[in-house]
Coordinates of C-alpha atoms and ligand atoms in Angstrom, one line a residue:
M1 CA -0.2 0.0 0.0
H2 CA 2.9 2.2 1.0
Q3 CA 4.2 1.6 -2.2
K4 CA 1.4 2.3 -4.4
E5 CA 0.8 5.2 -2.5
K6 CA 4.3 6.7 -3.3
H7 CA 3.8 5.2 -7.0
E8 CA 0.7 7.5 -7.5
K9 CA 1.9 10.3 -6.0
S10 CA 5.4 10.8 -8.6
G11 CA 4.4 8.8 -11.7
F12 CA 1.6 8.9 -14.4
G13 CA -1.7 8.0 -13.1
S14 CA -2.9 5.9 -16.1
R15 CA -1.6 4.1 -19.5
L16 CA -3.4 6.6 -21.5
G17 CA -1.8 9.7 -19.4
F18 CA 1.5 7.7 -20.2
I19 CA 1.3 7.7 -24.2
L20 CA -0.4 10.8 -24.7
A21 CA 3.1 12.0 -22.4
A22 CA 5.4 10.1 -24.9
A23 CA 3.4 10.8 -27.6
G24 CA 3.8 14.6 -26.4
S25 CA 7.4 14.3 -25.9
A26 CA 7.9 12.6 -29.6
V27 CA 5.3 14.6 -31.9
G28 CA 7.5 18.2 -31.7
L29 CA 9.2 20.5 -34.3
G30 CA 11.0 17.2 -35.3
N31 CA 7.5 16.2 -37.2
I32 CA 6.4 19.3 -38.3
W33 CA 9.1 20.7 -39.4
R34 CA 11.7 18.5 -40.0
F35 CA 10.4 15.6 -41.6
P36 CA 8.1 16.9 -44.4
Y37 CA 11.4 18.8 -45.8
L38 CA 13.3 15.4 -45.4
A39 CA 10.7 13.7 -47.1
A40 CA 10.2 16.2 -49.7
K41 CA 14.3 16.4 -50.5
Y42 CA 14.7 12.7 -50.0
G43 CA 12.3 11.4 -52.8
G44 CA 8.8 11.5 -51.4
G45 CA 7.5 8.1 -51.2
I46 CA 10.4 6.2 -51.1
F47 CA 11.4 8.3 -47.6
L48 CA 8.4 7.2 -46.2
L49 CA 8.5 3.7 -47.0
V50 CA 12.4 3.9 -45.4
Y51 CA 11.1 5.6 -42.9
L52 CA 8.2 3.1 -41.7
I53 CA 10.9 0.4 -42.3
F54 CA 12.8 1.8 -39.8
A55 CA 10.0 2.7 -37.0
V56 CA 8.7 -0.5 -37.0
T57 CA 12.2 -2.4 -36.4
F58 CA 15.0 0.0 -34.9
G59 CA 12.9 2.8 -33.5
F60 CA 10.7 0.1 -31.9
A61 CA 13.7 -1.9 -30.3
L62 CA 15.5 1.2 -29.3
M63 CA 12.5 2.8 -27.2
I64 CA 11.4 -0.5 -25.9
T65 CA 15.0 -0.9 -24.5
E66 CA 14.4 3.1 -22.9
I67 CA 11.5 2.7 -21.3
S68 CA 12.0 -0.4 -20.0
I69 CA 15.3 0.9 -18.3
G70 CA 13.4 3.4 -17.1
R71 CA 10.7 1.5 -15.3
R72 CA 12.9 -1.2 -14.1
T73 CA 15.4 1.2 -12.4
G74 CA 12.7 3.8 -11.5
K75 CA 15.6 6.3 -11.6
S76 CA 16.5 9.3 -13.9
V77 CA 18.9 9.3 -16.8
I78 CA 22.1 9.6 -14.8
H79 CA 21.6 7.2 -12.1
A80 CA 19.9 4.3 -14.3
Y81 CA 22.8 3.5 -16.2
T82 CA 24.8 3.3 -13.2
A83 CA 22.1 1.2 -11.6
M84 CA 22.4 -1.1 -14.4
D85 CA 26.0 -1.4 -14.2
K86 CA 28.5 0.7 -12.6
H87 CA 31.2 1.0 -15.4
F88 CA 28.5 2.7 -17.4
A89 CA 28.3 5.4 -15.5
P90 CA 29.8 8.1 -17.6
L91 CA 27.4 6.7 -20.0
G92 CA 24.4 8.3 -18.0
W93 CA 26.3 11.3 -17.5
L94 CA 26.9 11.6 -21.6
A95 CA 23.2 11.0 -22.3
G96 CA 21.8 13.6 -19.1
A97 CA 24.0 16.1 -21.1
I98 CA 22.0 16.0 -24.4
P99 CA 18.4 17.5 -22.9
V100 CA 21.1 19.9 -21.6
I101 CA 22.3 20.7 -24.7
I102 CA 19.1 20.4 -26.6
L103 CA 16.2 22.2 -24.1
P104 CA 17.7 25.7 -24.5
Y105 CA 17.6 25.8 -28.4
Y106 CA 14.6 24.2 -28.7
C107 CA 13.0 26.7 -26.4
V108 CA 14.6 29.0 -28.8
I109 CA 12.8 27.7 -32.0
G110 CA 9.5 27.6 -29.7
G111 CA 10.0 31.0 -29.4
W112 CA 9.9 31.6 -33.2
V113 CA 7.2 29.9 -33.5
L114 CA 5.2 32.3 -30.7
K115 CA 6.2 35.1 -33.1
Y116 CA 4.6 33.6 -36.1
L117 CA 1.9 32.6 -34.2
T118 CA 1.4 36.1 -32.7
T119 CA 2.0 37.4 -36.3
F120 CA -0.8 35.5 -38.0
A121 CA -3.4 36.1 -35.1
V122 CA -3.5 39.3 -34.9
G123 CA -3.8 39.8 -39.0
S124 CA -0.6 40.9 -39.8
G125 CA 0.4 37.1 -41.8
H126 CA 1.2 39.7 -45.0
Q127 CA 4.4 40.9 -43.4
A128 CA 6.0 37.3 -42.7
A129 CA 5.2 36.8 -46.8
D130 CA 8.3 37.6 -48.1
S131 CA 11.7 36.5 -49.2
G132 CA 12.6 36.0 -45.8
D133 CA 13.6 39.3 -44.7
F134 CA 11.0 39.2 -41.8
F135 CA 12.4 35.8 -40.6
T136 CA 16.2 36.8 -41.0
G137 CA 15.1 40.5 -39.3
F138 CA 13.6 38.8 -36.6
I139 CA 16.2 36.2 -35.2
G140 CA 18.9 39.0 -36.3
Q141 CA 17.9 41.0 -33.4
A142 CA 18.4 40.0 -29.9
G143 CA 15.7 42.0 -27.9
M144 CA 12.3 40.1 -29.6
P145 CA 13.8 36.8 -30.0
T146 CA 14.8 36.5 -26.1
L147 CA 11.4 38.3 -25.3
F148 CA 9.6 35.2 -27.3
F149 CA 12.0 32.4 -25.9
G150 CA 11.9 33.8 -22.4
I151 CA 7.8 33.3 -22.6
F152 CA 8.4 29.7 -24.0
I153 CA 10.5 28.9 -21.2
L154 CA 8.0 30.1 -18.7
L155 CA 5.2 28.4 -20.3
T156 CA 7.5 25.0 -20.2
G157 CA 8.6 25.8 -16.7
A158 CA 5.1 26.4 -15.5
V159 CA 3.6 22.9 -16.6
V160 CA 7.1 21.3 -15.2
M161 CA 6.6 22.7 -12.0
L162 CA 2.8 21.0 -11.4
G163 CA 4.4 17.7 -11.6
V164 CA 4.1 14.5 -13.4
Q165 CA 0.4 14.0 -12.9
K166 CA -1.3 17.2 -12.4
G167 CA 0.8 19.0 -14.8
I168 CA 2.7 16.7 -17.6
E169 CA -0.4 14.1 -17.8
K170 CA -2.9 16.4 -17.6
V171 CA -1.9 19.0 -20.0
S172 CA -1.0 15.8 -22.3
K173 CA -4.2 14.5 -22.2
I174 CA -5.6 17.9 -23.2
L175 CA -3.5 19.1 -25.9
M176 CA -2.4 16.0 -28.0
P177 CA -6.0 15.6 -28.7
V178 CA -6.8 19.0 -29.9
L179 CA -3.3 19.0 -31.6
F180 CA -4.3 15.8 -33.6
L181 CA -7.9 17.6 -34.4
L182 CA -5.7 20.4 -35.6
I183 CA -3.7 18.9 -38.2
V184 CA -6.4 16.9 -39.5
G185 CA -8.8 19.9 -40.0
I186 CA -5.9 21.5 -41.6
G187 CA -5.1 18.8 -44.2
I188 CA -8.7 18.4 -45.4
Y189 CA -8.9 22.3 -45.7
T190 CA -5.3 22.2 -48.2
L191 CA -6.3 18.7 -49.7
T192 CA -9.3 20.4 -51.3
L193 CA -7.1 23.4 -52.6
P194 CA -7.1 23.1 -56.8
G195 CA -3.7 21.6 -57.6
A196 CA -3.1 19.9 -54.1
M197 CA -3.5 16.4 -55.5
D198 CA -0.6 16.5 -57.8
G199 CA 1.4 17.6 -54.5
L200 CA -0.1 14.6 -52.4
I201 CA 0.9 12.5 -55.6
Y202 CA 4.6 13.7 -55.5
Y203 CA 4.4 12.9 -51.5
V204 CA 3.3 9.6 -51.6
K205 CA 4.5 7.8 -54.5
P206 CA 7.9 6.5 -54.0
D207 CA 10.3 7.7 -56.9
F208 CA 13.0 4.9 -56.8
S209 CA 15.1 7.2 -58.6
E210 CA 15.9 9.6 -55.4
F211 CA 16.8 6.5 -53.5
S212 CA 20.2 6.3 -52.2
I213 CA 22.4 6.0 -49.2
K214 CA 21.5 9.7 -48.5
T215 CA 17.9 8.6 -48.1
V216 CA 18.7 5.4 -45.5
I217 CA 20.6 7.9 -43.5
A218 CA 18.5 10.6 -43.3
A219 CA 15.5 8.5 -42.6
M220 CA 17.4 6.8 -39.6
G221 CA 18.2 9.9 -38.3
Q222 CA 15.3 11.7 -38.6
L223 CA 13.4 8.3 -36.7
F224 CA 15.9 8.8 -33.7
Y225 CA 15.3 12.8 -33.5
S226 CA 11.4 12.0 -34.0
M227 CA 10.7 9.6 -31.2
S228 CA 13.3 11.4 -28.7
L229 CA 15.7 8.4 -28.6
A230 CA 19.0 8.5 -26.8
M231 CA 18.5 11.4 -24.7
G232 CA 17.1 10.0 -21.4
I233 CA 13.6 11.1 -22.2
M234 CA 12.0 7.7 -22.5
I235 CA 14.1 6.9 -19.7
T236 CA 12.6 9.0 -17.4
Y237 CA 9.1 8.8 -18.4
G238 CA 9.6 5.2 -18.1
S239 CA 10.4 5.7 -14.8
Y240 CA 7.0 7.0 -13.8
M241 CA 5.0 4.4 -15.9
R242 CA 2.6 2.0 -13.7
K243 CA 4.2 -1.5 -13.4
E244 CA 0.7 -3.1 -14.5
D245 CA 0.9 -1.4 -17.8
N246 CA 1.9 -3.2 -20.9
I247 CA 5.2 -1.8 -22.6
E248 CA 5.3 -3.3 -25.6
R249 CA 1.4 -1.9 -27.2
S250 CA 2.3 1.5 -25.4
V251 CA 5.3 1.8 -27.7
R252 CA 3.3 0.5 -30.9
Q253 CA 0.8 3.1 -29.9
I254 CA 3.1 5.9 -29.2
E255 CA 5.1 5.2 -32.8
I256 CA 1.8 5.3 -34.6
F257 CA 1.0 8.3 -33.0
D258 CA 4.3 10.0 -34.3
T259 CA 4.4 8.9 -37.4
A260 CA 0.5 9.7 -38.1
V261 CA 1.5 13.4 -37.2
A262 CA 4.6 13.6 -39.3
F263 CA 2.9 11.9 -42.3
L264 CA 0.1 14.2 -41.8
A265 CA 2.4 17.4 -41.6
G266 CA 3.8 16.3 -44.7
M267 CA 0.7 15.7 -46.1
I268 CA -0.6 19.3 -45.3
I269 CA 3.1 21.1 -46.3
V270 CA 3.9 19.4 -49.3
P271 CA 0.4 20.1 -51.1
A272 CA 0.1 23.5 -49.9
V273 CA 3.7 24.7 -51.0
F274 CA 2.8 22.9 -54.3
V275 CA -0.1 24.6 -55.1
F276 CA 1.7 27.9 -54.3
S277 CA 4.7 27.6 -56.9
G278 CA 2.1 26.1 -59.5
G279 CA 3.6 22.6 -59.0
D280 CA 7.3 23.6 -59.1
K281 CA 9.1 21.0 -56.9
S282 CA 12.5 23.2 -56.4
A283 CA 10.1 25.3 -53.7
L284 CA 10.1 22.5 -51.5
N285 CA 13.9 22.6 -51.4
A286 CA 13.9 25.4 -49.2
G287 CA 15.2 23.1 -46.0
P288 CA 14.7 24.1 -42.7
S289 CA 13.2 27.8 -43.7
L290 CA 10.5 26.1 -45.5
M291 CA 8.6 26.4 -42.6
F292 CA 9.4 30.5 -41.5
I293 CA 9.6 31.5 -44.8
T294 CA 7.9 29.2 -47.5
L295 CA 4.8 28.6 -45.8
P296 CA 4.4 32.2 -44.8
N297 CA 4.0 32.6 -48.2
V298 CA 1.7 29.8 -48.7
F299 CA -0.5 30.6 -46.3
D300 CA -1.0 34.8 -47.2
S301 CA -2.1 33.3 -50.6
M302 CA -4.4 31.2 -50.0
A303 CA -8.1 32.0 -49.1
G304 CA -8.5 31.9 -45.3
G305 CA -4.8 32.3 -45.0
Q306 CA -4.8 34.3 -41.7
I307 CA -6.6 31.6 -40.0
V308 CA -5.0 28.8 -41.3
G309 CA -1.6 29.9 -40.6
A310 CA -2.8 31.0 -37.0
V311 CA -4.2 27.7 -36.8
F312 CA -0.9 25.9 -38.0
F313 CA 1.3 28.0 -35.6
I314 CA -1.1 27.2 -32.8
L315 CA -0.4 23.4 -33.7
V316 CA 3.7 23.3 -34.1
A317 CA 3.5 25.4 -30.7
L318 CA 1.3 22.6 -29.1
A319 CA 3.8 20.0 -30.6
A320 CA 7.1 21.7 -29.2
L321 CA 5.8 22.7 -26.0
T322 CA 4.7 19.1 -25.2
S323 CA 8.3 18.3 -26.2
S324 CA 10.2 20.8 -24.2
I325 CA 8.3 20.0 -21.4
S326 CA 9.6 16.2 -21.8
L327 CA 13.3 17.9 -22.5
M328 CA 12.8 19.9 -19.0
E329 CA 11.4 17.0 -17.1
T330 CA 14.4 14.9 -17.8
V331 CA 17.0 17.5 -16.6
V332 CA 14.6 18.3 -13.7
S333 CA 14.4 14.5 -12.5
M334 CA 18.3 14.2 -12.8
I335 CA 18.6 17.6 -10.6
S336 CA 16.6 16.9 -8.3
E337 CA 17.8 13.5 -7.5
R338 CA 21.3 14.1 -8.1
F339 CA 21.0 16.9 -5.1
G340 CA 18.4 15.7 -3.5
L341 CA 15.9 19.1 -4.1
K342 CA 12.5 19.3 -4.5
R343 CA 10.5 19.9 -8.1
I344 CA 10.0 23.6 -7.6
P345 CA 13.5 24.4 -6.9
S346 CA 15.0 21.9 -9.6
C347 CA 12.9 23.7 -11.9
L348 CA 13.7 27.1 -11.7
I349 CA 17.6 26.5 -11.6
V350 CA 17.0 24.4 -14.7
M351 CA 14.8 27.3 -16.1
G352 CA 17.5 30.0 -15.4
V353 CA 20.6 28.3 -16.4
S354 CA 18.5 27.0 -20.0
F355 CA 17.8 30.9 -20.3
L356 CA 21.1 31.5 -19.7
I357 CA 22.5 29.0 -22.3
G358 CA 19.6 29.7 -24.9
L359 CA 21.0 33.6 -25.2
L360 CA 23.9 32.2 -26.6
S361 CA 21.7 30.7 -29.3
I362 CA 19.8 34.0 -29.9
F363 CA 23.4 35.6 -29.6
G364 CA 24.5 33.7 -32.5
Y365 CA 22.1 34.6 -35.1
S366 CA 22.1 38.2 -33.9
I367 CA 25.2 40.3 -32.2
W368 CA 27.3 37.5 -32.7
S369 CA 26.5 36.5 -35.9
D370 CA 30.1 36.6 -37.3
F371 CA 31.1 33.8 -34.8
T372 CA 30.7 30.3 -36.0
I373 CA 32.2 26.8 -34.9
F374 CA 33.1 24.4 -37.8
K375 CA 31.2 26.8 -40.1
M376 CA 28.1 26.5 -37.8
Q377 CA 26.2 29.1 -36.1
I378 CA 25.8 28.4 -32.3
L379 CA 22.2 27.0 -32.9
D380 CA 22.8 24.9 -35.2
F381 CA 26.2 23.7 -33.6
F382 CA 24.1 22.7 -30.7
D383 CA 21.9 20.8 -32.7
F384 CA 24.4 18.8 -34.6
I385 CA 26.8 18.3 -31.8
S386 CA 23.9 16.9 -29.6
N387 CA 21.8 15.0 -33.0
N388 CA 24.7 13.7 -34.8
I389 CA 27.4 13.1 -32.6
M390 CA 26.2 12.5 -29.0
M391 CA 22.9 10.7 -29.5
P392 CA 24.1 7.6 -32.0
I393 CA 27.0 7.2 -29.5
V394 CA 24.6 7.4 -26.4
A395 CA 22.1 4.4 -28.6
L396 CA 25.3 2.8 -29.7
L397 CA 26.6 2.4 -26.2
T398 CA 23.0 1.3 -24.7
C399 CA 23.0 -1.7 -27.2
I400 CA 26.0 -2.6 -26.3
L401 CA 25.0 -2.3 -22.7
V402 CA 21.7 -4.4 -23.3
G403 CA 23.1 -6.6 -25.8
F404 CA 26.2 -7.9 -24.7
V405 CA 26.4 -6.9 -20.7
V406 CA 23.5 -7.2 -18.7
K407 CA 21.7 -9.0 -21.6
T408 CA 18.6 -8.6 -23.6
K409 CA 16.6 -10.9 -20.7
Y410 CA 17.1 -7.2 -18.4
V411 CA 14.5 -5.4 -20.9
E412 CA 12.7 -8.8 -21.8
D413 CA 11.7 -9.4 -18.3
E414 CA 10.4 -5.8 -17.9
V415 CA 8.3 -5.6 -20.7
E416 CA 7.2 -9.7 -20.1
L417 CA 6.3 -8.5 -16.1
N418 CA 2.5 -8.0 -17.5
A419 CA 2.3 -10.0 -21.0
K420 CA 3.8 -11.9 -23.7
F421 CA 6.7 -10.3 -25.4
K422 CA 5.5 -10.8 -28.8
S423 CA 7.9 -9.4 -31.0
R424 CA 11.2 -10.7 -28.7
Q425 CA 13.1 -12.4 -31.3
L426 CA 12.9 -9.4 -33.7
Y427 CA 13.9 -7.3 -30.6
R428 CA 17.2 -9.3 -30.0
I429 CA 18.5 -9.2 -33.3
M430 CA 17.9 -5.5 -33.3
V431 CA 19.7 -4.4 -30.2
K432 CA 22.5 -6.8 -30.7
Y433 CA 23.2 -6.5 -33.8
V434 CA 21.1 -4.1 -36.6
C435 CA 20.8 -1.1 -34.1
P436 CA 24.6 -0.9 -33.5
I437 CA 25.6 -1.0 -37.2
C438 CA 23.0 1.7 -37.6
M439 CA 24.4 3.9 -35.3
L440 CA 27.5 3.5 -36.3
V441 CA 26.4 4.2 -39.8
I442 CA 25.1 7.4 -38.6
L443 CA 27.8 8.7 -36.9
F444 CA 30.5 8.3 -39.6
S445 CA 27.9 9.7 -41.8
S446 CA 27.5 12.8 -39.8
L447 CA 31.8 13.1 -39.2
F448 CA 32.5 12.6 -42.8
I449 CA 29.8 13.8 -44.7
T450 CA 28.3 17.0 -42.5
L451 CA 32.2 17.9 -41.3
Ligands
PFF1 N1 10.9 14.2 -30.7 C1 11.1 15.5 -30.5 C2 10.6 16.5 -31.7 O1 10.0 15.8 -32.8 O2 10.6 17.6 -32.3 C3 11.8 16.4 -29.4 C4 13.2 16.2 -29.7 C5 14.1 15.3 -30.8 C6 13.7 17.5 -29.0 C7 14.8 15.9 -31.0 C8 15.0 17.7 -29.9 C9 15.7 16.9 -30.4 F1 16.9 16.9 -30.7

């Protein structure tokens, strides 16, 4: 009874709450901003196909692993790895450092989204519809981006301070269904625009001539990013999961939710850009600026575009918020466990420090714009070092730890606490052989192709 009470105070109260919170973490800027431009760049349907194959194989195995580690150890990321094998303590620190790096710049981008949201909401969306001057003008200042970034961190912190059940779970249960309805709504609207069908066909039809090793690497990297893997988040959320809930089924549902939102985001963006550009595919090659430069133009040119634009940016803001909440919760759980602090003081410390680190990214585009690291701006560098270098290393070492040190039984036993592990054979092969090879491929391609 005592155990149960303790558990109810600190963990998720229901399986649905857990799934929606984990899906909230997974569904983020990665789905709405990154997935569509990658899909457009790497051959449409062929990218989707490769992505789906990875999602149900190695993404599935990695997520099962992390959630099981979290639930079995009941600890935050630093101590979870130490509890499994004390030689792997440095891995806990490395994994724990990742959300510390990502949270600040993620909130900076969250701030940009808030800026666009307010611009469209007050009916000034046409200001953002130009060849990029609005965007570069905005991020080129120090003051405004700091203000929106500050608001975004405060919103994130407010939810995390309320705790796992009263904050994260409650907010996810409201925001995730809203997010899904919004995305379906805008999707239906854009598909009714004349010419949208050609864009949809381009998006879903595999173009095998576009297939290359880069498609594979991009899909693998995106999966990682999108599922919030290898940065301690799923370990943290797993540590709050109830023992009676089914891990395998939950992971499938989180993956379906995440992939559906990414797919729908592409289904909005690719056809909308097609209509706008009169079928010119090169408009889709805008890369990261697709969301902040191309799309505002698209909205500005469509009937009801102010409203569609405002709703779209609300959707992106909600997606980003539930993800930044998970990043912050991961850091807060480490700090409070490590230093024995309560939730609110830990949260205030994390907010303060993240604010200071985030300023580096903001200044990197404004007052320090001449300063680059490996030819990258500060924000891009943080993104690169965490996603392309640290995360593959963490995933690789986690697979080695689970596959060969504590053995896959460590995870299998946790999954089988209340149900049969249906994909156990697949899981073993993935964790021991396929995932480590995939991680090495990502790591080497980042080092040799990007740098
Ligand atoms: N999975 C979330 C997204 O797709 O945006 C959260 C996230 C992933 C944040 C990776 C940051 C990151 F580097």
